[in-house]
GROMACS .gro file of C-alpha atoms in nm:
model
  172
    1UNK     CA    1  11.009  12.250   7.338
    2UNK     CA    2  11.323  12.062   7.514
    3UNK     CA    3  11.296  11.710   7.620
    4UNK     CA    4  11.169  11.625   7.958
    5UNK     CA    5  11.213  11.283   8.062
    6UNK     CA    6  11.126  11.099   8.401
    7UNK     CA    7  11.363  10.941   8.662
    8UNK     CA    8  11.408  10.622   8.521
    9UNK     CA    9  11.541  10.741   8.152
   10UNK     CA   10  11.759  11.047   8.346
   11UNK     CA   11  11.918  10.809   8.547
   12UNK     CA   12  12.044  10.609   8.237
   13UNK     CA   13  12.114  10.934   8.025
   14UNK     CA   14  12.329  11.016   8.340
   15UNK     CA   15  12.488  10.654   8.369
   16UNK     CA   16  12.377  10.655   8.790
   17UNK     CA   17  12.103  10.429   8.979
   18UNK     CA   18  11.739  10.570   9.011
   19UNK     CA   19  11.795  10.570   9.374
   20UNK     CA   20  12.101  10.769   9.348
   21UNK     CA   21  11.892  11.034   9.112
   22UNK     CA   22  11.611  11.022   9.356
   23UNK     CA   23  11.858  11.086   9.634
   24UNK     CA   24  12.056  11.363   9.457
   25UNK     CA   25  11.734  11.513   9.376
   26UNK     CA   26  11.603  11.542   9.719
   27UNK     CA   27  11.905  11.701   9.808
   28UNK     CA   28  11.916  11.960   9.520
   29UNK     CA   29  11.537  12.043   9.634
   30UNK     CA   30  11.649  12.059   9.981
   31UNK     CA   31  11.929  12.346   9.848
   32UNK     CA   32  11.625  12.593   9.725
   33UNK     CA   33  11.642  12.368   9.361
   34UNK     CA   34  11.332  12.270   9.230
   35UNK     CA   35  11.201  11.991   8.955
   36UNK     CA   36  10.875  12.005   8.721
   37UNK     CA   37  10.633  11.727   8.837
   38UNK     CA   38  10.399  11.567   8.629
   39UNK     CA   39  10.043  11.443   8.676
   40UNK     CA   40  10.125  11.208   8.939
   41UNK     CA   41  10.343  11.409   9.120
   42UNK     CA   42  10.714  11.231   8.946
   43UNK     CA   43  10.989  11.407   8.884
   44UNK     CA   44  11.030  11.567   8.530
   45UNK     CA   45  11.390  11.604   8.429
   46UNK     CA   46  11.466  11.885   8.147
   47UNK     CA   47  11.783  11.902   7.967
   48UNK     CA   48  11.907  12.196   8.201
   49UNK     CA   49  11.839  11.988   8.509
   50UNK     CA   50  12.063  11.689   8.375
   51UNK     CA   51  12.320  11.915   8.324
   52UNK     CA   52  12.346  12.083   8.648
   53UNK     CA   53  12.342  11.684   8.779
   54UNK     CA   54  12.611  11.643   8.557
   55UNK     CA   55  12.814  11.871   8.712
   56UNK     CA   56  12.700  11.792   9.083
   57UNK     CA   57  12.808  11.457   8.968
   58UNK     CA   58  13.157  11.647   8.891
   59UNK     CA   59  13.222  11.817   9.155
   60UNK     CA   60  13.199  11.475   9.424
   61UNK     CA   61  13.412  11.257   9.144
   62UNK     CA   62  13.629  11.559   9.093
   63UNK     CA   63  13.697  11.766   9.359
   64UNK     CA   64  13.588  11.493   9.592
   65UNK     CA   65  13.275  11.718   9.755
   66UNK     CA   66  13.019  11.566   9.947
   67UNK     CA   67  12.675  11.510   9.795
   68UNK     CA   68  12.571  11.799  10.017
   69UNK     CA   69  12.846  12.024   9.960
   70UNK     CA   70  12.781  11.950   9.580
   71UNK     CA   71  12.415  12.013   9.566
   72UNK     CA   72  12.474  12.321   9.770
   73UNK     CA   73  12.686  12.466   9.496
   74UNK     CA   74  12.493  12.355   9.205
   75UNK     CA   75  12.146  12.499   9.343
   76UNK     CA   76  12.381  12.843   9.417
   77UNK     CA   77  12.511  12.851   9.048
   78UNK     CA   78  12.160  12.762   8.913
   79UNK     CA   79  12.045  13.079   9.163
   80UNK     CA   80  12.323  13.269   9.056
   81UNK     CA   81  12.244  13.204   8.626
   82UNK     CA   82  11.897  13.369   8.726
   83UNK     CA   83  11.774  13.000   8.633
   84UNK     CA   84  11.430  12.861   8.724
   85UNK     CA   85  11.345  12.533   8.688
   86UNK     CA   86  10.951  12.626   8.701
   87UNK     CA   87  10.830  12.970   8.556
   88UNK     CA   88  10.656  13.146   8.797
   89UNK     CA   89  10.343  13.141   8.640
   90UNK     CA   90  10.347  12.756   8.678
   91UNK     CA   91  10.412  12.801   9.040
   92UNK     CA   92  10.112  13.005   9.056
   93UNK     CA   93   9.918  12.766   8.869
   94UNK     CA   94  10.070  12.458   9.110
   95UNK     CA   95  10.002  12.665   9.422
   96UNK     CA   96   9.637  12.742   9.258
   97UNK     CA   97   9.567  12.378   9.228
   98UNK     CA   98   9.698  12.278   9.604
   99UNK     CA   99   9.449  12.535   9.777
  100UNK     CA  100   9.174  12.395   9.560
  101UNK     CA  101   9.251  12.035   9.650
  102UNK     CA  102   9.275  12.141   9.994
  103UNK     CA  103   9.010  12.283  10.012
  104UNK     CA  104   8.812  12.028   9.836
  105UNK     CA  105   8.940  11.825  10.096
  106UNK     CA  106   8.825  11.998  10.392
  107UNK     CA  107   8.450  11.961  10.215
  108UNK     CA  108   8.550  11.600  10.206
  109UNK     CA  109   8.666  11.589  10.518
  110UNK     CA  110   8.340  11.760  10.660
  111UNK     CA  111   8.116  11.532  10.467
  112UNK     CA  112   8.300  11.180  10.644
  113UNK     CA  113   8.292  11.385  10.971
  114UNK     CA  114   7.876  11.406  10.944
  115UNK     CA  115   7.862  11.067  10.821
  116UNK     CA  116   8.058  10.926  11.115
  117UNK     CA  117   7.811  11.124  11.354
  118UNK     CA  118   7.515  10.970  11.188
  119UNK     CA  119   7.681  10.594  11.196
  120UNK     CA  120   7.775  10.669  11.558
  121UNK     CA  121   7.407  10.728  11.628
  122UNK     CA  122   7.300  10.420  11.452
  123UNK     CA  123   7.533  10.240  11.629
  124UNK     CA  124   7.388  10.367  12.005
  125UNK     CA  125   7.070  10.304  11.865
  126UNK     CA  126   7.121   9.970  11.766
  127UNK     CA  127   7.328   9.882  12.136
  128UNK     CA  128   6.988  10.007  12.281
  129UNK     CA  129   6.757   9.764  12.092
  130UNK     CA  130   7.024   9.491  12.161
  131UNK     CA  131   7.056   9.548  12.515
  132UNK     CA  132   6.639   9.569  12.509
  133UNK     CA  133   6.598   9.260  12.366
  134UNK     CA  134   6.844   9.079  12.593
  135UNK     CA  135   6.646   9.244  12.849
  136UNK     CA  136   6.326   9.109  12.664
  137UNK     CA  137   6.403   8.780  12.649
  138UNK     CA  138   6.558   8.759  12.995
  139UNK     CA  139   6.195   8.863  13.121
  140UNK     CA  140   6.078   8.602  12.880
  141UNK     CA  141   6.262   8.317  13.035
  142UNK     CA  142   6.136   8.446  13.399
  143UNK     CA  143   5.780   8.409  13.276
  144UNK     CA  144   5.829   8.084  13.116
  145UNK     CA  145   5.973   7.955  13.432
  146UNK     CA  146   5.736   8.064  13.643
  147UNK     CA  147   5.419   7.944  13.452
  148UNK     CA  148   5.591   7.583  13.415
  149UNK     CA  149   5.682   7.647  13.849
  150UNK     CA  150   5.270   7.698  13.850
  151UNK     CA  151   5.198   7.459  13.637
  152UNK     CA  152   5.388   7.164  13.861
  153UNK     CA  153   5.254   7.305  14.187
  154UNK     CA  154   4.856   7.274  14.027
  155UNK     CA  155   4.969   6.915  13.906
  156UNK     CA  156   5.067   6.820  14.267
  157UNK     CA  157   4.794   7.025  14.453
  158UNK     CA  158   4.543   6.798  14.206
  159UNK     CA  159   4.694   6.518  14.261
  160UNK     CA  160   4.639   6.512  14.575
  161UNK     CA  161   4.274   6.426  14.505
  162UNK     CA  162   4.327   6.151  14.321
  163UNK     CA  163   4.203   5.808  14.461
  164UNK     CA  164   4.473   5.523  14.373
  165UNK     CA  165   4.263   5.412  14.050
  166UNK     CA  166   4.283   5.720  13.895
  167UNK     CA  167   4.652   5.763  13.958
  168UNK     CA  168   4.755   5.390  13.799
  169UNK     CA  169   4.516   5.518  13.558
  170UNK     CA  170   4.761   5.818  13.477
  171UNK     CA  171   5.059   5.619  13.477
  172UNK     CA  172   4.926   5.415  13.179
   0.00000   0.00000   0.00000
Protein backbone atom coordinates (compact mmCIF):
# COMPACT_ATOMS: atom_id res chain seq x y z
CA UNK A 1 0.00 0.00 0.00
CA UNK A 2 1.67 3.55 -1.02
CA UNK A 3 1.74 6.36 1.37
CA UNK A 4 -1.09 8.73 1.56
CA UNK A 5 -0.52 11.72 3.48
CA UNK A 6 -2.80 14.87 4.17
CA UNK A 7 -2.32 18.55 3.08
CA UNK A 8 -0.25 19.70 5.67
CA UNK A 9 2.75 16.92 5.30
CA UNK A 10 2.28 17.20 1.12
CA UNK A 11 2.80 20.65 1.26
CA UNK A 12 6.21 20.22 3.10
CA UNK A 13 7.20 17.02 1.02
CA UNK A 14 6.54 19.50 -1.92
CA UNK A 15 8.48 22.53 -0.25
CA UNK A 16 5.00 25.02 -1.08
CA UNK A 17 2.42 26.69 1.52
CA UNK A 18 -0.81 24.67 2.46
CA UNK A 19 -2.70 27.39 0.88
CA UNK A 20 -0.84 27.14 -2.26
CA UNK A 21 -1.57 23.09 -2.21
CA UNK A 22 -5.13 23.79 -1.35
CA UNK A 23 -5.27 26.25 -4.21
CA UNK A 24 -3.45 24.06 -6.79
CA UNK A 25 -5.68 21.36 -5.77
CA UNK A 26 -8.87 23.06 -6.42
CA UNK A 27 -7.67 23.84 -9.64
CA UNK A 28 -6.46 20.29 -10.63
CA UNK A 29 -10.16 19.14 -9.46
CA UNK A 30 -11.58 21.87 -11.41
CA UNK A 31 -9.47 20.23 -14.70
CA UNK A 32 -11.56 16.72 -14.35
CA UNK A 33 -8.53 15.65 -11.52
CA UNK A 34 -9.68 14.18 -8.56
CA UNK A 35 -8.15 13.50 -4.79
CA UNK A 36 -9.07 10.57 -2.20
CA UNK A 37 -10.82 12.17 0.85
CA UNK A 38 -10.78 10.83 4.10
CA UNK A 39 -13.33 10.58 6.90
CA UNK A 40 -13.77 14.16 7.26
CA UNK A 41 -13.87 14.99 3.88
CA UNK A 42 -9.60 16.28 3.68
CA UNK A 43 -7.68 15.81 1.00
CA UNK A 44 -5.57 12.52 0.82
CA UNK A 45 -2.42 12.96 -1.18
CA UNK A 46 -0.83 9.56 -2.72
CA UNK A 47 2.57 9.40 -4.05
CA UNK A 48 1.20 9.68 -7.76
CA UNK A 49 -0.69 12.84 -6.89
CA UNK A 50 2.59 14.59 -5.50
CA UNK A 51 4.17 13.82 -8.47
CA UNK A 52 1.86 15.12 -10.99
CA UNK A 53 2.07 18.47 -8.46
CA UNK A 54 5.54 18.20 -8.94
CA UNK A 55 5.42 18.64 -12.33
CA UNK A 56 2.45 21.27 -12.37
CA UNK A 57 4.86 22.93 -10.12
CA UNK A 58 7.37 22.55 -13.26
CA UNK A 59 5.72 23.57 -15.81
CA UNK A 60 4.76 27.45 -14.08
CA UNK A 61 8.66 27.66 -12.72
CA UNK A 62 9.76 26.27 -16.02
CA UNK A 63 8.01 27.09 -18.87
CA UNK A 64 6.48 29.97 -17.03
CA UNK A 65 2.57 28.53 -17.46
CA UNK A 66 -0.10 29.83 -15.52
CA UNK A 67 -1.49 27.83 -12.61
CA UNK A 68 -4.42 27.19 -14.92
CA UNK A 69 -2.66 26.45 -17.97
CA UNK A 70 -0.53 24.03 -15.73
CA UNK A 71 -3.26 22.17 -14.05
CA UNK A 72 -4.95 21.91 -17.38
CA UNK A 73 -2.07 19.92 -18.73
CA UNK A 74 -1.33 17.86 -15.78
CA UNK A 75 -5.11 16.62 -15.33
CA UNK A 76 -4.79 15.90 -19.49
CA UNK A 77 -1.53 13.79 -19.02
CA UNK A 78 -2.99 12.08 -15.87
CA UNK A 79 -6.25 11.42 -18.42
CA UNK A 80 -4.06 10.56 -21.06
CA UNK A 81 -1.74 7.69 -18.63
CA UNK A 82 -5.34 6.05 -18.21
CA UNK A 83 -4.65 7.22 -14.44
CA UNK A 84 -7.36 7.41 -11.75
CA UNK A 85 -6.87 8.86 -8.70
CA UNK A 86 -10.06 6.90 -7.18
CA UNK A 87 -10.94 3.32 -8.53
CA UNK A 88 -14.19 3.24 -9.66
CA UNK A 89 -15.46 1.00 -7.29
CA UNK A 90 -14.65 3.65 -4.58
CA UNK A 91 -16.59 6.13 -6.55
CA UNK A 92 -19.41 3.85 -6.38
CA UNK A 93 -19.00 3.30 -2.86
CA UNK A 94 -18.60 7.44 -2.28
CA UNK A 95 -21.62 8.06 -4.50
CA UNK A 96 -23.44 5.08 -2.41
CA UNK A 97 -22.78 6.85 0.80
CA UNK A 98 -23.95 10.56 -0.51
CA UNK A 99 -27.54 9.24 -1.60
CA UNK A 100 -27.79 7.56 1.78
CA UNK A 101 -26.83 10.70 3.69
CA UNK A 102 -29.12 12.51 1.58
CA UNK A 103 -31.54 10.76 1.99
CA UNK A 104 -31.18 10.36 5.63
CA UNK A 105 -31.35 13.90 5.49
CA UNK A 106 -34.53 14.45 3.85
CA UNK A 107 -36.03 12.04 6.89
CA UNK A 108 -34.28 14.57 9.02
CA UNK A 109 -35.39 17.24 7.35
CA UNK A 110 -39.12 15.94 7.47
CA UNK A 111 -38.90 15.17 11.12
CA UNK A 112 -37.75 19.25 12.06
CA UNK A 113 -40.43 20.22 9.45
CA UNK A 114 -43.33 18.34 11.78
CA UNK A 115 -41.75 19.52 14.80
CA UNK A 116 -41.82 23.16 13.70
CA UNK A 117 -45.65 22.66 12.82
CA UNK A 118 -46.34 21.35 16.24
CA UNK A 119 -44.18 24.35 18.04
CA UNK A 120 -45.99 26.74 15.70
CA UNK A 121 -49.26 25.47 17.13
CA UNK A 122 -48.10 25.76 20.64
CA UNK A 123 -47.04 28.97 20.02
CA UNK A 124 -50.82 30.24 18.62
CA UNK A 125 -52.07 28.45 21.39
CA UNK A 126 -50.18 30.02 23.91
CA UNK A 127 -50.79 33.90 22.10
CA UNK A 128 -54.52 32.85 22.62
CA UNK A 129 -54.34 32.17 26.41
CA UNK A 130 -52.11 35.33 26.66
CA UNK A 131 -54.27 37.56 24.82
CA UNK A 132 -57.32 35.82 27.09
CA UNK A 133 -55.88 36.58 30.11
CA UNK A 134 -55.05 40.19 29.25
CA UNK A 135 -58.55 40.19 28.28
CA UNK A 136 -59.34 38.54 31.76
CA UNK A 137 -57.81 40.76 33.80
CA UNK A 138 -58.81 43.86 31.87
CA UNK A 139 -62.53 42.73 32.75
CA UNK A 140 -61.16 42.22 36.19
CA UNK A 141 -60.04 45.74 36.71
CA UNK A 142 -63.61 46.99 35.22
CA UNK A 143 -65.31 45.03 37.97
CA UNK A 144 -63.07 46.11 40.65
CA UNK A 145 -63.68 49.63 39.68
CA UNK A 146 -67.03 49.52 39.51
CA UNK A 147 -67.80 47.75 42.88
CA UNK A 148 -65.36 50.36 44.70
CA UNK A 149 -67.62 53.32 42.20
CA UNK A 150 -70.75 51.45 44.18
CA UNK A 151 -69.28 51.19 47.11
CA UNK A 152 -68.54 55.27 47.42
CA UNK A 153 -71.95 56.15 46.02
CA UNK A 154 -73.74 53.73 49.10
CA UNK A 155 -71.19 55.53 51.52
CA UNK A 156 -72.52 58.99 50.41
CA UNK A 157 -76.23 57.98 49.82
CA UNK A 158 -75.88 56.72 53.80
CA UNK A 159 -74.38 59.40 54.82
CA UNK A 160 -76.76 61.40 54.09
CA UNK A 161 -78.73 60.07 57.07
CA UNK A 162 -76.44 60.69 59.43
CA UNK A 163 -77.32 63.30 62.20
CA UNK A 164 -74.04 65.47 63.08
CA UNK A 165 -73.22 63.12 66.22
CA UNK A 166 -72.92 60.23 64.36
CA UNK A 167 -70.75 61.79 61.71
CA UNK A 168 -67.99 63.37 64.42
CA UNK A 169 -68.54 60.02 65.68
CA UNK A 170 -67.06 58.54 62.34
CA UNK A 171 -64.36 60.88 62.09
CA UNK A 172 -62.89 59.57 65.41
Amino acid sequence: MEKEVFTSEAAKALGIGVSTLRNYAVILESKGYGFQRGANNGRIFRKKDLDNIKEMIDSISKEGWTVEQAAEATAAQVASRGEQVLPSAEKEITIGKLTEKIHYLEEKQAELANINEKLTMKVEKLAEKIKDRERDQLLLERLEASRNKKKRRAIAFFRSFMTFSEKKYLRK
